[in-house]
Amino acid sequence: MTTVVRTVVPAVLTVALVVIGGLHLIWAFSPWPLADEVSFTRTVLGSDSGEMPPPALSALVGLALIAGAVLTLMVNGTIPQIGPGRLRTLGSYALALVLLGRGLGGFLLNSGATSEFQRWNTALYSPLCVVLGLLGGVVAVAASKR
């Protein structure tokens, strides 16, 4: 079990955060993989506005997710550690709580949202955030015990 916590859990969390962060960076410039901005806002934002979020905001979220991946690798000891250990550990708990918060609280976002968003949020977005939050919690707890 220790091997899984030290290798598989951080690896899965890191890859997922980098991929999702990369998508947010792409969304700063394009609605890809959706066909157009209206499809994007209906499916990803739950809005009929057709207005993409400000590029800086999408990029900020993307960079924050990638930073979470880097933090995961640091607290796991996979890459060189920067800063105080307590701060890194606190950051990993914060990452887990934010992801869990989005996952559990995300179901509240369905109210008043487009049907496309409700479907994707219920089937993928919120459950994925819960799983990633739990993985982040495992990483944080393991880091606390070292």
Tab-separated table of C-alpha atoms in Angstrom:
chain	number	residue	atom	x	y	z
A	1	MET	CA	0.000	0.000	0.000
A	2	THR	CA	2.847	2.388	0.814
A	3	THR	CA	4.232	1.972	-2.693
A	4	VAL	CA	0.878	2.941	-4.206
A	5	VAL	CA	0.697	6.061	-2.021
A	6	ARG	CA	4.261	7.048	-2.891
A	7	THR	CA	4.068	6.351	-6.633
A	8	VAL	CA	0.665	5.768	-8.217
A	9	VAL	CA	-1.467	8.294	-6.297
A	10	PRO	CA	0.852	11.297	-6.841
A	11	ALA	CA	1.447	10.291	-10.474
A	12	VAL	CA	-2.274	10.058	-11.270
A	13	LEU	CA	-2.978	13.349	-9.491
A	14	THR	CA	-0.078	15.102	-11.227
A	15	VAL	CA	-0.995	13.916	-14.719
A	16	ALA	CA	-4.660	14.852	-14.232
A	17	LEU	CA	-3.801	18.328	-12.909
A	18	VAL	CA	-1.373	19.009	-15.765
A	19	VAL	CA	-3.882	17.863	-18.412
A	20	ILE	CA	-6.739	19.886	-16.899
A	21	GLY	CA	-4.424	22.870	-16.381
A	22	GLY	CA	-3.326	22.585	-20.000
A	23	LEU	CA	-6.951	22.624	-21.142
A	24	HIS	CA	-7.526	25.827	-19.183
A	25	LEU	CA	-4.471	27.384	-20.836
A	26	ILE	CA	-5.844	26.415	-24.250
A	27	TRP	CA	-9.198	27.946	-23.270
A	28	ALA	CA	-7.465	31.274	-22.766
A	29	PHE	CA	-7.178	31.360	-26.580
A	30	SER	CA	-9.678	28.877	-28.021
A	31	PRO	CA	-12.873	26.957	-27.215
A	32	TRP	CA	-11.181	23.690	-28.285
A	33	PRO	CA	-12.189	20.845	-28.218
A	34	LEU	CA	-15.657	22.310	-28.672
A	35	ALA	CA	-16.667	23.709	-32.045
A	36	ASP	CA	-17.317	27.312	-31.054
A	37	GLU	CA	-17.693	29.755	-28.177
A	38	VAL	CA	-21.431	29.169	-27.770
A	39	SER	CA	-20.921	25.408	-27.441
A	40	PHE	CA	-18.107	26.062	-24.998
A	41	THR	CA	-20.072	28.376	-22.721
A	42	ARG	CA	-23.100	26.060	-22.753
A	43	THR	CA	-21.057	22.927	-21.973
A	44	VAL	CA	-18.219	24.192	-19.774
A	45	LEU	CA	-19.661	27.307	-18.120
A	46	GLY	CA	-23.374	26.481	-18.078
A	47	SER	CA	-24.277	29.769	-19.735
A	48	ASP	CA	-25.998	30.782	-22.959
A	49	SER	CA	-23.929	33.972	-23.221
A	50	GLY	CA	-21.450	32.723	-25.806
A	51	GLU	CA	-18.788	34.880	-24.126
A	52	MET	CA	-15.562	33.128	-23.264
A	53	PRO	CA	-14.074	33.889	-19.851
A	54	PRO	CA	-11.318	36.518	-19.821
A	55	PRO	CA	-8.120	34.921	-21.155
A	56	ALA	CA	-6.176	35.973	-18.069
A	57	LEU	CA	-8.643	34.168	-15.813
A	58	SER	CA	-8.476	30.934	-17.823
A	59	ALA	CA	-4.674	31.156	-17.854
A	60	LEU	CA	-4.576	31.816	-14.101
A	61	VAL	CA	-6.703	28.746	-13.377
A	62	GLY	CA	-4.546	26.673	-15.721
A	63	LEU	CA	-1.332	27.819	-14.067
A	64	ALA	CA	-2.793	27.210	-10.594
A	65	LEU	CA	-3.666	23.631	-11.548
A	66	ILE	CA	-0.183	23.040	-12.954
A	67	ALA	CA	1.300	24.581	-9.792
A	68	GLY	CA	-0.788	22.068	-7.831
A	69	ALA	CA	0.841	19.302	-9.855
A	70	VAL	CA	4.309	20.684	-9.099
A	71	LEU	CA	3.418	20.976	-5.403
A	72	THR	CA	2.264	17.346	-5.436
A	73	LEU	CA	5.625	16.265	-6.839
A	74	MET	CA	7.481	18.370	-4.260
A	75	VAL	CA	5.618	17.073	-1.192
A	76	ASN	CA	6.070	13.555	-2.528
A	77	GLY	CA	9.827	14.123	-2.848
A	78	THR	CA	9.815	13.387	-6.579
A	79	ILE	CA	11.344	16.751	-7.491
A	80	PRO	CA	13.523	19.115	-5.437
A	81	GLN	CA	11.614	20.861	-2.696
A	82	ILE	CA	11.385	24.633	-2.454
A	83	GLY	CA	10.288	26.550	0.618
A	84	PRO	CA	9.413	25.439	4.133
A	85	GLY	CA	8.087	21.890	4.485
A	86	ARG	CA	5.138	23.025	6.584
A	87	LEU	CA	4.071	25.465	3.888
A	88	ARG	CA	4.271	22.769	1.204
A	89	THR	CA	2.227	20.390	3.333
A	90	LEU	CA	-0.326	23.102	4.106
A	91	GLY	CA	-0.514	23.857	0.385
A	92	SER	CA	-1.194	20.206	-0.406
A	93	TYR	CA	-4.053	20.153	2.113
A	94	ALA	CA	-5.393	23.377	0.587
A	95	LEU	CA	-5.228	21.839	-2.888
A	96	ALA	CA	-7.186	18.812	-1.682
A	97	LEU	CA	-9.811	21.016	-0.005
A	98	VAL	CA	-10.256	23.244	-3.067
A	99	LEU	CA	-10.707	20.229	-5.328
A	100	LEU	CA	-13.121	18.573	-2.888
A	101	GLY	CA	-14.983	21.856	-2.513
A	102	ARG	CA	-15.400	22.197	-6.280
A	103	GLY	CA	-16.439	18.573	-6.533
A	104	LEU	CA	-18.986	18.509	-3.720
A	105	GLY	CA	-20.144	22.087	-4.167
A	106	GLY	CA	-20.160	21.707	-7.923
A	107	PHE	CA	-23.484	19.944	-7.867
A	108	LEU	CA	-24.977	23.235	-6.675
A	109	LEU	CA	-23.792	24.803	-9.931
A	110	ASN	CA	-26.395	22.764	-11.814
A	111	SER	CA	-29.174	25.059	-10.639
A	112	GLY	CA	-30.027	27.413	-13.489
A	113	ALA	CA	-27.254	26.077	-15.734
A	114	THR	CA	-27.700	24.827	-19.285
A	115	SER	CA	-28.669	21.190	-19.733
A	116	GLU	CA	-25.311	20.461	-21.424
A	117	PHE	CA	-23.415	21.743	-18.400
A	118	GLN	CA	-25.687	19.893	-15.972
A	119	ARG	CA	-25.084	16.626	-17.800
A	120	TRP	CA	-21.291	17.042	-17.966
A	121	ASN	CA	-21.012	18.474	-14.452
A	122	THR	CA	-22.978	15.586	-12.949
A	123	ALA	CA	-21.219	12.877	-14.962
A	124	LEU	CA	-17.641	14.212	-15.117
A	125	TYR	CA	-16.654	17.614	-13.714
A	126	SER	CA	-17.835	17.266	-10.119
A	127	PRO	CA	-17.036	13.539	-9.658
A	128	LEU	CA	-13.568	14.084	-11.149
A	129	CYS	CA	-12.904	16.939	-8.717
A	130	VAL	CA	-14.011	14.756	-5.791
A	131	VAL	CA	-11.664	11.953	-6.875
A	132	LEU	CA	-8.775	14.388	-7.400
A	133	GLY	CA	-9.500	15.987	-4.015
A	134	LEU	CA	-9.377	12.574	-2.336
A	135	LEU	CA	-6.101	11.754	-4.108
A	136	GLY	CA	-4.748	15.126	-2.997
A	137	GLY	CA	-5.809	14.326	0.560
A	138	VAL	CA	-3.929	11.014	0.422
A	139	VAL	CA	-0.805	12.838	-0.787
A	140	ALA	CA	-1.168	15.492	1.943
A	141	VAL	CA	-1.650	12.968	4.744
A	142	ALA	CA	1.284	10.892	3.505
A	143	ALA	CA	3.465	14.005	3.399
A	144	SER	CA	2.432	14.890	6.964
A	145	LYS	CA	3.615	11.492	8.205
A	146	ARG	CA	7.099	11.843	6.735
